[in-house]
PDB file of N, CA, C and O in Angstrom:
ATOM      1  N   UNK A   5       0.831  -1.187   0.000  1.00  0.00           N
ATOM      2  CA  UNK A   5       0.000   0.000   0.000  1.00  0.00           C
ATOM      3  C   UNK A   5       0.877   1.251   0.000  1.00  0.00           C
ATOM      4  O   UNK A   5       1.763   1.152   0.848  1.00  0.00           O
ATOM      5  N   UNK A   6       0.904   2.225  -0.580  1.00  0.00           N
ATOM      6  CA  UNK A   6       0.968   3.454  -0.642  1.00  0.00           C
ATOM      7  C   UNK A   6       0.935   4.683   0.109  1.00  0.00           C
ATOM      8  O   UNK A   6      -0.142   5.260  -0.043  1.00  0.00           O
ATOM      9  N   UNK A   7       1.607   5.183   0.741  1.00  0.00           N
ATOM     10  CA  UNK A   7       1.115   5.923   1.803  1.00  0.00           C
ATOM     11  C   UNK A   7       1.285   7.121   1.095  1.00  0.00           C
ATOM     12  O   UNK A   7       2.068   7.300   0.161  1.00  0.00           O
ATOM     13  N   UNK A   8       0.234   8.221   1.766  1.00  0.00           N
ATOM     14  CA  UNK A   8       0.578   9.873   1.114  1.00  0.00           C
ATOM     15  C   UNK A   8       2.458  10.612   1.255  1.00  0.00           C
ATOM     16  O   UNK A   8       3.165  11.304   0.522  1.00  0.00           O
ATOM     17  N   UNK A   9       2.642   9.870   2.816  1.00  0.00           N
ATOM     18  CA  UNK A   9       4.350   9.892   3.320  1.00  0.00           C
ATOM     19  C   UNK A   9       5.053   9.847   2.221  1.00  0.00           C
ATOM     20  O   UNK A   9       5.924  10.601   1.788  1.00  0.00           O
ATOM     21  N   UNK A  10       4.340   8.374   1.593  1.00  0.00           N
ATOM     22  CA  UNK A  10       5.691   7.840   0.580  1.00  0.00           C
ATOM     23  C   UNK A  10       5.367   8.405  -0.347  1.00  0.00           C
ATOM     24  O   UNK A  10       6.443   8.421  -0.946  1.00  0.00           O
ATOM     25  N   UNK A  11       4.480   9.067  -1.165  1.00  0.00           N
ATOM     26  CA  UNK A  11       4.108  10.074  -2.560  1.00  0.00           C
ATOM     27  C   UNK A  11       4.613  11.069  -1.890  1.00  0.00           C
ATOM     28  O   UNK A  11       4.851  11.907  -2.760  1.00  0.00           O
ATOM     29  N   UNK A  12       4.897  11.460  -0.971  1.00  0.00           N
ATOM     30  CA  UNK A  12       5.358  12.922  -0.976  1.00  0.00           C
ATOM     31  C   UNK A  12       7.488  12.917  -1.044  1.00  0.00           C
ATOM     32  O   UNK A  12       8.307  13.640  -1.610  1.00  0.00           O
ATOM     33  N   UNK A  13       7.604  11.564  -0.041  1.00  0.00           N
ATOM     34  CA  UNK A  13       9.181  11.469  -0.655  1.00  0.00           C
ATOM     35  C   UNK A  13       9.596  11.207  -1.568  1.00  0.00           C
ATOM     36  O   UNK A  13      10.765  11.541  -1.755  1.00  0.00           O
ATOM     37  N   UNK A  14       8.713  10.306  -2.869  1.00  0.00           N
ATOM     38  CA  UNK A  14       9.494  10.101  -4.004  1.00  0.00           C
ATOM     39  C   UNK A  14       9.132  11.518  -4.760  1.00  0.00           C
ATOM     40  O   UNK A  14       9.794  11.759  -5.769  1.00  0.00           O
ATOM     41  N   UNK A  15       8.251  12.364  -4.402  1.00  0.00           N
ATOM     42  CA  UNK A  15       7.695  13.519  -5.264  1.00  0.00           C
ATOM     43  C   UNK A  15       7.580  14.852  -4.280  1.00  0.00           C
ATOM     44  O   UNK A  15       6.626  15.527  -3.894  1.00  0.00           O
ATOM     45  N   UNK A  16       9.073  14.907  -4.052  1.00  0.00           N
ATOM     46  CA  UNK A  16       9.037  16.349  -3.637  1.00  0.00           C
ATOM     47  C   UNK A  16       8.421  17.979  -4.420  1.00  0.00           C
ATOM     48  O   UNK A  16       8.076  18.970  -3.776  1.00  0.00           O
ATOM     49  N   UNK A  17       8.426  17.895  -5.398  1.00  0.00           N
ATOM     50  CA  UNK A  17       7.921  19.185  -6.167  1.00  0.00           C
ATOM     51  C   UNK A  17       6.495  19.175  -5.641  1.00  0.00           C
ATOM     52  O   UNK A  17       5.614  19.993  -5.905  1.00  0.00           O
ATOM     53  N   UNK A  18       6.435  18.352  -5.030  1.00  0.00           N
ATOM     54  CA  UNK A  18       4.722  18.387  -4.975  1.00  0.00           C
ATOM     55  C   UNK A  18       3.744  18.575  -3.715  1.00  0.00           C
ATOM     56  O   UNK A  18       4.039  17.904  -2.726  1.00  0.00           O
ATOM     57  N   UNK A  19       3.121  19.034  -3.667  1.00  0.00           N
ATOM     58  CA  UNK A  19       2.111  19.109  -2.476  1.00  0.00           C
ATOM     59  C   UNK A  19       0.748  18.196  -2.532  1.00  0.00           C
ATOM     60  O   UNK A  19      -0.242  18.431  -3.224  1.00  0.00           O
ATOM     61  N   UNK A  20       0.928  17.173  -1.696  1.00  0.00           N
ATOM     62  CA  UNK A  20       0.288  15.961  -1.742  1.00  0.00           C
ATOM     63  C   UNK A  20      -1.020  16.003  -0.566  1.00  0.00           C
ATOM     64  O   UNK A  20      -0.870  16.610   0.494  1.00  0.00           O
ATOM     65  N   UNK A  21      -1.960  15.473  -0.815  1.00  0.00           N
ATOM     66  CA  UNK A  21      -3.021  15.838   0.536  1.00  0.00           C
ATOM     67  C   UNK A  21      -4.248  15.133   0.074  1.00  0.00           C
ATOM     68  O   UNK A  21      -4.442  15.220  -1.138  1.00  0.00           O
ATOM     69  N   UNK A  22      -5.234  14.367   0.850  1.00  0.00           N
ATOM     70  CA  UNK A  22      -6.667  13.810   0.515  1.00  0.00           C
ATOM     71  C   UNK A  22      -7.314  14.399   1.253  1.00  0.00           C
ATOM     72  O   UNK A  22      -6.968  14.927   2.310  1.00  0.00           O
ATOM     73  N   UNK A  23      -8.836  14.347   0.514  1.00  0.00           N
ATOM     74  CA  UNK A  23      -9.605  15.400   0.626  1.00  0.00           C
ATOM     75  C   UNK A  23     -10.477  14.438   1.336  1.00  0.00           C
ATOM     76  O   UNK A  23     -10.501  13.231   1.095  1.00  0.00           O
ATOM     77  N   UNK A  24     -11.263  15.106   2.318  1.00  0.00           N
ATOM     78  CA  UNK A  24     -12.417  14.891   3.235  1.00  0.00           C
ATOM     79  C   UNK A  24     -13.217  14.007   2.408  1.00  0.00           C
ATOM     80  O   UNK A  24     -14.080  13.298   2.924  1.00  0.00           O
ATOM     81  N   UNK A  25     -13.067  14.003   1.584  1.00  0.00           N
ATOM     82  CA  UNK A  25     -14.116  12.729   0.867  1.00  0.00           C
ATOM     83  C   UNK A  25     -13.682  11.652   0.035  1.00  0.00           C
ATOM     84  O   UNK A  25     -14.333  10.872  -0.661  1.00  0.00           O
ATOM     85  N   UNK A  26     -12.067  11.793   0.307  1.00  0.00           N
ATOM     86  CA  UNK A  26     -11.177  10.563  -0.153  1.00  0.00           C
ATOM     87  C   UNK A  26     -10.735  10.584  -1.133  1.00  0.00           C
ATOM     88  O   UNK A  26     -10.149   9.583  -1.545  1.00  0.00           O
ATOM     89  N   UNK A  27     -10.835  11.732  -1.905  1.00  0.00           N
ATOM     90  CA  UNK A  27     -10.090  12.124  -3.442  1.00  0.00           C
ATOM     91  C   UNK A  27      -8.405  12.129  -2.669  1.00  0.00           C
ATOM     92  O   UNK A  27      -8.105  12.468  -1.524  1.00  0.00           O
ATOM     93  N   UNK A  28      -7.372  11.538  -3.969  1.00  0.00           N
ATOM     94  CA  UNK A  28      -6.013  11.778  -3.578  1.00  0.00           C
ATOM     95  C   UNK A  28      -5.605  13.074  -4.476  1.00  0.00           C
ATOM     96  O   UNK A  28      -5.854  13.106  -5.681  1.00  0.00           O
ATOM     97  N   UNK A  29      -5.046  13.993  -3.884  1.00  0.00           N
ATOM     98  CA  UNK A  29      -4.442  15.628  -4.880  1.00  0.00           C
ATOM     99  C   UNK A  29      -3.031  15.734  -4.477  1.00  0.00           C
ATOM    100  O   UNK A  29      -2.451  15.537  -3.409  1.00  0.00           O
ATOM    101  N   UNK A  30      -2.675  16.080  -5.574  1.00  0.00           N
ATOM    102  CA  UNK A  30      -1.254  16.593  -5.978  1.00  0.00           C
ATOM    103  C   UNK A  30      -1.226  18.101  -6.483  1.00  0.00           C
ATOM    104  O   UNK A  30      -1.985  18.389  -7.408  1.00  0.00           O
ATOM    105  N   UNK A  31      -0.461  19.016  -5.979  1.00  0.00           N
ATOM    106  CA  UNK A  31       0.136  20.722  -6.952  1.00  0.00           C
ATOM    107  C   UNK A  31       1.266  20.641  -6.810  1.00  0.00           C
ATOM    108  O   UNK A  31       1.949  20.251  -5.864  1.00  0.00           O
ATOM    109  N   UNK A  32       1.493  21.005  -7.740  1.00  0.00           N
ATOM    110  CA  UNK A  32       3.084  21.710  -8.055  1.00  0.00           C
ATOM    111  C   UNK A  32       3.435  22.678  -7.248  1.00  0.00           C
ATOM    112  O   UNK A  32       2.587  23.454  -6.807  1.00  0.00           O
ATOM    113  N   UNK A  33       4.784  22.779  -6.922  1.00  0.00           N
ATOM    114  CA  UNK A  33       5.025  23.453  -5.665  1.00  0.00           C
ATOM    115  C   UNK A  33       5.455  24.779  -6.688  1.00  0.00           C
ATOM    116  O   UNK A  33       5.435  25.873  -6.124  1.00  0.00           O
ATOM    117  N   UNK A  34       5.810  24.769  -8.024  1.00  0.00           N
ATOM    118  CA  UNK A  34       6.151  25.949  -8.630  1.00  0.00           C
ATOM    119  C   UNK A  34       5.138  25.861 -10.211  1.00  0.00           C
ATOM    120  O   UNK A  34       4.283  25.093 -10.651  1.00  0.00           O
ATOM    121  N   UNK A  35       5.679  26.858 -10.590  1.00  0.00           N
ATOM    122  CA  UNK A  35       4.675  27.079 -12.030  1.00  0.00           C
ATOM    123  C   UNK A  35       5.177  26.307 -12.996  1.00  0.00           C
ATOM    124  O   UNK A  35       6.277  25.756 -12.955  1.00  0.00           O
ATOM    125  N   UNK A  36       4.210  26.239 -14.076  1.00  0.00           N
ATOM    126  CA  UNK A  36       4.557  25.393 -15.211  1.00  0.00           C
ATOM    127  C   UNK A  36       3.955  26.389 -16.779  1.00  0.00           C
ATOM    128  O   UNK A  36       2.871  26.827 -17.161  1.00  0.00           O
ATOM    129  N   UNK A  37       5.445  26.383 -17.327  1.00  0.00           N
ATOM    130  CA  UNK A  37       5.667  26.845 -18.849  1.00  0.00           C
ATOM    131  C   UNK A  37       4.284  26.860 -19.467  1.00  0.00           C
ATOM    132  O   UNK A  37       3.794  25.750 -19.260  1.00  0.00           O
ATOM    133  N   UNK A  38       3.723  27.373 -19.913  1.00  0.00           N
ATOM    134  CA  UNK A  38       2.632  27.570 -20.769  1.00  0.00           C
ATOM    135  C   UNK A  38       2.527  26.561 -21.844  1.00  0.00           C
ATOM    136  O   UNK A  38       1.547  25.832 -22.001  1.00  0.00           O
ATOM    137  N   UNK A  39       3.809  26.559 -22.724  1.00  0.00           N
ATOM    138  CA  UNK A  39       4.078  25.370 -23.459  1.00  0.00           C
ATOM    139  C   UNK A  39       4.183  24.187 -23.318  1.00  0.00           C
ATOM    140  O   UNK A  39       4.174  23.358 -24.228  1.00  0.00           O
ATOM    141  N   UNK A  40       4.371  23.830 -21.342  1.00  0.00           N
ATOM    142  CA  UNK A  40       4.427  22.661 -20.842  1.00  0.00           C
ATOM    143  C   UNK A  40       3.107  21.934 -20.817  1.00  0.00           C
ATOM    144  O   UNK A  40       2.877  20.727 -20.899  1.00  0.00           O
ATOM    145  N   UNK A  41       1.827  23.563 -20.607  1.00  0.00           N
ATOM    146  CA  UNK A  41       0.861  23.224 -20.118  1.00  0.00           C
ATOM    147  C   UNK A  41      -0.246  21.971 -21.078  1.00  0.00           C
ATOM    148  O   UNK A  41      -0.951  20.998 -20.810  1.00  0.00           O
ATOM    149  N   UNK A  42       0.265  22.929 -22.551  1.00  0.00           N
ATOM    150  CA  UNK A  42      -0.053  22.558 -23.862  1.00  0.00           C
ATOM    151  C   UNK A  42       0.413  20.918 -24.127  1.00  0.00           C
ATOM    152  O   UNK A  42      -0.085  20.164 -24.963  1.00  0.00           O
ATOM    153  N   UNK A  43       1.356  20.646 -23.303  1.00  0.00           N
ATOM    154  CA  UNK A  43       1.679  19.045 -23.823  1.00  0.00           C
ATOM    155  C   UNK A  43       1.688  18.513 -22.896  1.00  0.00           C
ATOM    156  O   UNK A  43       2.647  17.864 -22.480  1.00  0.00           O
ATOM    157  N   UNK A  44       0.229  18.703 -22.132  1.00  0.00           N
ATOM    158  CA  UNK A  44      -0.073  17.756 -21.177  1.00  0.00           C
ATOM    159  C   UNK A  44       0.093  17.779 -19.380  1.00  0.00           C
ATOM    160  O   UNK A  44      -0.484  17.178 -18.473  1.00  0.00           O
ATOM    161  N   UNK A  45       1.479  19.068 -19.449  1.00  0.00           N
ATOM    162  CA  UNK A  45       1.843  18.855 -17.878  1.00  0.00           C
ATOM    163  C   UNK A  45       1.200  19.831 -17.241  1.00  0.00           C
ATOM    164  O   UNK A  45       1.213  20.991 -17.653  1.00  0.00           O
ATOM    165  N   UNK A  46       0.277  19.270 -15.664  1.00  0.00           N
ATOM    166  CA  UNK A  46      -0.305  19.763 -15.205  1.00  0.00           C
ATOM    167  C   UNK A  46       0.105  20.215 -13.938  1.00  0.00           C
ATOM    168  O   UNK A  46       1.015  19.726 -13.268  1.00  0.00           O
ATOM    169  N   UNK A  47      -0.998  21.695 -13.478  1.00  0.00           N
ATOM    170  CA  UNK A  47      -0.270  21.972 -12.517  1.00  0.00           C
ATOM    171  C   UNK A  47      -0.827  20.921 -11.000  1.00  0.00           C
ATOM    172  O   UNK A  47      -0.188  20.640  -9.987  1.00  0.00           O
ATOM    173  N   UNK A  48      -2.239  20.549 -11.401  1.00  0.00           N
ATOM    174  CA  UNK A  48      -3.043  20.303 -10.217  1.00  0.00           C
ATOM    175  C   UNK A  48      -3.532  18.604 -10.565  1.00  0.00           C
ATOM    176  O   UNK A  48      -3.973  18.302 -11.674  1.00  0.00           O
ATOM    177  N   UNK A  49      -3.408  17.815  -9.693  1.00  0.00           N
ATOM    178  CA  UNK A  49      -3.378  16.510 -10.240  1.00  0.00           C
ATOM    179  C   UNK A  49      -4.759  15.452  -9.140  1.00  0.00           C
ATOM    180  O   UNK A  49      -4.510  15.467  -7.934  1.00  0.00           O
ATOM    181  N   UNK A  50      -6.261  14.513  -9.630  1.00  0.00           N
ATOM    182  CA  UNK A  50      -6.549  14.127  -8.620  1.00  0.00           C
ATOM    183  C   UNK A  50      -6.445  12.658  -8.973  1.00  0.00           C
ATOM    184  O   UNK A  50      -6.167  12.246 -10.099  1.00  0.00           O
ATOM    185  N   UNK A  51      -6.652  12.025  -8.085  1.00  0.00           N
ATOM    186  CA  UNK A  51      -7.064  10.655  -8.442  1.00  0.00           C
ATOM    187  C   UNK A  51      -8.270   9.768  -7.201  1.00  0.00           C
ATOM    188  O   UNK A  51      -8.797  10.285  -6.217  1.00  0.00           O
ATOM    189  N   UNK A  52      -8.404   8.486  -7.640  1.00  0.00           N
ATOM    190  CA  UNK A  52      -9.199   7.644  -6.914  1.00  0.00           C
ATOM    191  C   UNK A  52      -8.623   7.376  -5.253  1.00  0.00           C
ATOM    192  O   UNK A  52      -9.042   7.588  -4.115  1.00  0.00           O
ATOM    193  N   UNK A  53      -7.699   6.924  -5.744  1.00  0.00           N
ATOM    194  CA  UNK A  53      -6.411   6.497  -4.992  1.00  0.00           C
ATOM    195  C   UNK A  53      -5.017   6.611  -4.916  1.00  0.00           C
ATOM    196  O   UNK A  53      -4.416   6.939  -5.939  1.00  0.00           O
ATOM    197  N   UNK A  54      -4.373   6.389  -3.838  1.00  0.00           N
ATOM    198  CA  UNK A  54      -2.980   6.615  -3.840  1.00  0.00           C
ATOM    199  C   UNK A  54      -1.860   6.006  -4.879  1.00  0.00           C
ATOM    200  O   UNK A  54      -0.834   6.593  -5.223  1.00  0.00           O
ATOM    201  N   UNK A  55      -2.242   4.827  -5.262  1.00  0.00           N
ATOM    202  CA  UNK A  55      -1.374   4.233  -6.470  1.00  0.00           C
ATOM    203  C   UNK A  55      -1.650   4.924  -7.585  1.00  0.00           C
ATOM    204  O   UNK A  55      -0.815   5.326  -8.395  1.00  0.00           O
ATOM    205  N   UNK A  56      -2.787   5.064  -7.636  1.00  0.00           N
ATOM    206  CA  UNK A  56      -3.292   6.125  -9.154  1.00  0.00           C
ATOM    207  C   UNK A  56      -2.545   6.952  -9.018  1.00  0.00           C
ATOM    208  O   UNK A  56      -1.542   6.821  -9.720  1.00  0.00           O
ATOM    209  N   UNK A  57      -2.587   8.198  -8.108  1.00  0.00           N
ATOM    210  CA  UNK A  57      -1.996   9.441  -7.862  1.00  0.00           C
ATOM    211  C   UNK A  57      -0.160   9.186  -8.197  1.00  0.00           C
ATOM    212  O   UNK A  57       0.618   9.845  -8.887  1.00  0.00           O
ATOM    213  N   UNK A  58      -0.006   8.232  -7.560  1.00  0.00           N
ATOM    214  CA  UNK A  58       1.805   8.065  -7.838  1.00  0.00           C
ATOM    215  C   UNK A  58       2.072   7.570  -9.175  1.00  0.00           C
ATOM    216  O   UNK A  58       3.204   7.740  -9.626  1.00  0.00           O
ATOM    217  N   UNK A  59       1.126   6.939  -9.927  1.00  0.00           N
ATOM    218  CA  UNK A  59       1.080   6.445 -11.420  1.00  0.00           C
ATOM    219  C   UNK A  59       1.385   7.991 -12.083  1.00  0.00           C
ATOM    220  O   UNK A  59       2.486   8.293 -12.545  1.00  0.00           O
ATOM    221  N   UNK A  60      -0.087   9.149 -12.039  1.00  0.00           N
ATOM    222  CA  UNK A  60      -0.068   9.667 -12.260  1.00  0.00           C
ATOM    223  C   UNK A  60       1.026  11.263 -12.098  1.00  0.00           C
ATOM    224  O   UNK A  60       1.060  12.369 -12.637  1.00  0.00           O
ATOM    225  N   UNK A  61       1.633  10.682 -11.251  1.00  0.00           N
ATOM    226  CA  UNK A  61       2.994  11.938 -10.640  1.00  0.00           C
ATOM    227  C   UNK A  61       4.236  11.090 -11.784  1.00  0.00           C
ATOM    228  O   UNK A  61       5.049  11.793 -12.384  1.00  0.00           O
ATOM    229  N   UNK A  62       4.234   9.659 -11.950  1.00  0.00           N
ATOM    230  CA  UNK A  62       5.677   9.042 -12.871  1.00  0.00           C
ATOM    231  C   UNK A  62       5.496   9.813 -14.218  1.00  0.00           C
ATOM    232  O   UNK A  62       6.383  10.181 -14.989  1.00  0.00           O
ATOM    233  N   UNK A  63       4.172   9.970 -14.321  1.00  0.00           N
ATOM    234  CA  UNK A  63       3.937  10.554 -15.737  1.00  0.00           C
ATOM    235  C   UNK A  63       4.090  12.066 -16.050  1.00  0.00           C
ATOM    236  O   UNK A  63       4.795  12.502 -16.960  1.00  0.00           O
ATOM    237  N   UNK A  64       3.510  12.657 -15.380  1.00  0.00           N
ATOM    238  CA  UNK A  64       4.110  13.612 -15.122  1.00  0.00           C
ATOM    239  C   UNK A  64       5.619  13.927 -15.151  1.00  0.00           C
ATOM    240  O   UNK A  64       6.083  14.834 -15.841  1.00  0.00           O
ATOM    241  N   UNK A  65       6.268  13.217 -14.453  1.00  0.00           N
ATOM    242  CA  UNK A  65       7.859  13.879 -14.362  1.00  0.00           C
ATOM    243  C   UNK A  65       8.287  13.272 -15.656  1.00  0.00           C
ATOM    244  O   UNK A  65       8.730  14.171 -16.370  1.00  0.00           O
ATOM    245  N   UNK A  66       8.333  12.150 -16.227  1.00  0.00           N
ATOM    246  CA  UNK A  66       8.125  11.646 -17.772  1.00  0.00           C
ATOM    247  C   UNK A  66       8.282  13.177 -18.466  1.00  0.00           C
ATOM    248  O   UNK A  66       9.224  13.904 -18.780  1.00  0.00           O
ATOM    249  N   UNK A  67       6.482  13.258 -18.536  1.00  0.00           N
ATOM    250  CA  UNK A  67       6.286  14.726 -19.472  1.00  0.00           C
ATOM    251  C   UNK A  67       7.547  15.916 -19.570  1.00  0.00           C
ATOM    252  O   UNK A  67       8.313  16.444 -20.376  1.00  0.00           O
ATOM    253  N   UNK A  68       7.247  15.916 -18.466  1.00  0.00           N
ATOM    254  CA  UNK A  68       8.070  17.248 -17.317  1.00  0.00           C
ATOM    255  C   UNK A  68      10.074  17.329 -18.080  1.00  0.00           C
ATOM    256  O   UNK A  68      10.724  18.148 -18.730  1.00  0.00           O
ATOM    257  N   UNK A  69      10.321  15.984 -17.488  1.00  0.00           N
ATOM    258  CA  UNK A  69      11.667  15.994 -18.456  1.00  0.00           C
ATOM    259  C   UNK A  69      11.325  15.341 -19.843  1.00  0.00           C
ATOM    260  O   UNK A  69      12.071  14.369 -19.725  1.00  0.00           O
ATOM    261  N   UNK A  70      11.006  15.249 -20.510  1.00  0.00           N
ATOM    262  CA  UNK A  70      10.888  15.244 -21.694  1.00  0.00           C
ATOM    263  C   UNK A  70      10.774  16.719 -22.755  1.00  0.00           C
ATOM    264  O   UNK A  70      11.414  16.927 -23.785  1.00  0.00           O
ATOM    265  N   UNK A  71       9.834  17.529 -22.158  1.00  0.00           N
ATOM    266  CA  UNK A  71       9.816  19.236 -22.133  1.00  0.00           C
ATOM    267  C   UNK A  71      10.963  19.662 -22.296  1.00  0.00           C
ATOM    268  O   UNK A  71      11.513  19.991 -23.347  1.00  0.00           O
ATOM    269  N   UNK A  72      11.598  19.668 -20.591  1.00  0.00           N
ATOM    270  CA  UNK A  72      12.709  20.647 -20.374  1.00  0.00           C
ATOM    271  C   UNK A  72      13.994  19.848 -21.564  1.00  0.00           C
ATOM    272  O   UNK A  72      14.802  20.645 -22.039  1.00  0.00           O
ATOM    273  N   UNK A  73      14.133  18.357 -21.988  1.00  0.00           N
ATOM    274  CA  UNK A  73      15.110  18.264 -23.002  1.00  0.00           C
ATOM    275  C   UNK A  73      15.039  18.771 -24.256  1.00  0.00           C
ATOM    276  O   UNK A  73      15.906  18.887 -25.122  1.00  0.00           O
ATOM    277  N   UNK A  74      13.965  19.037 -24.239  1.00  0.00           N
ATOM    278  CA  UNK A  74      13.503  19.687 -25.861  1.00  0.00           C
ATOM    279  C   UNK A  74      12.412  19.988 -25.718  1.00  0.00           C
ATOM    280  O   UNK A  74      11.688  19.009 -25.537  1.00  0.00           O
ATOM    281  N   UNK A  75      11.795  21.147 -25.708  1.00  0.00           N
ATOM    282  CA  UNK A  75      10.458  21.933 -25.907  1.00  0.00           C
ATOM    283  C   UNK A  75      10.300  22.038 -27.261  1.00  0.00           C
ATOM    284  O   UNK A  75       9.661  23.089 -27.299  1.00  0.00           O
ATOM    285  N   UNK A  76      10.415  21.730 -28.292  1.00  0.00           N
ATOM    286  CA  UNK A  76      10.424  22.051 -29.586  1.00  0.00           C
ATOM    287  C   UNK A  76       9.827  20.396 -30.128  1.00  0.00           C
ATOM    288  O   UNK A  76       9.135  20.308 -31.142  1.00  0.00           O
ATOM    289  N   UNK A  77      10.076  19.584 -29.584  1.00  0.00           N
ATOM    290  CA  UNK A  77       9.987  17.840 -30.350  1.00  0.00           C
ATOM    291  C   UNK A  77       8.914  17.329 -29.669  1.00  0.00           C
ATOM    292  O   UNK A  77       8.269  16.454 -30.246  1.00  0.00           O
ATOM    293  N   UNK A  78       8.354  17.899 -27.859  1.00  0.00           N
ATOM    294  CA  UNK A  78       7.324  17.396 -27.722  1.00  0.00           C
ATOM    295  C   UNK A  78       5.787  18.187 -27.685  1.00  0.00           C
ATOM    296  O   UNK A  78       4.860  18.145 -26.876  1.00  0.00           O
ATOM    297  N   UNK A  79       5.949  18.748 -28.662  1.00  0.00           N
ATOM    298  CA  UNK A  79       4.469  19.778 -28.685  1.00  0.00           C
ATOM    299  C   UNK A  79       3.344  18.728 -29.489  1.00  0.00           C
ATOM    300  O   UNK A  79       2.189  19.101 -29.692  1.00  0.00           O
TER     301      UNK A  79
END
């Protein structure tokens, strides 16, 4: 199992927290490129559950460095 603990140490950029009605959320602790926004990377992230949410943070940083190596190849 997954703890919010452990999404927040493998994913420091992030501000991790569940909501009173059991949604799992993720934000970015800083802003994101306009152009980043456009290919997918988000600033505000929810899910069902905690494995979802950490699925959804691998992908993210995926996106995220994929961007910053070339902003031009992944639009």
């Amino acid at each position: 199992m997954t703890t919010l603990e452990d999404i927040a140490r493998v994913h420091a950029g992030w501000i991790i927290w569940r909501s009173d009605v059991g949604r799992w959320w993720a934000t970015r602790r800083g802003s994101v490129d306009l152009d980043a926004i456009r290919m997918g990377c988000a600033m505000t992230l929810d899910a069902d559950d905690p494995e979802a949410l950490a699925a959804a943070l691998v992908a993210q940083a995926e996106l995220t460095a994929a961007f910053a190596a070339d902003p031009a190849t992944t639009a």
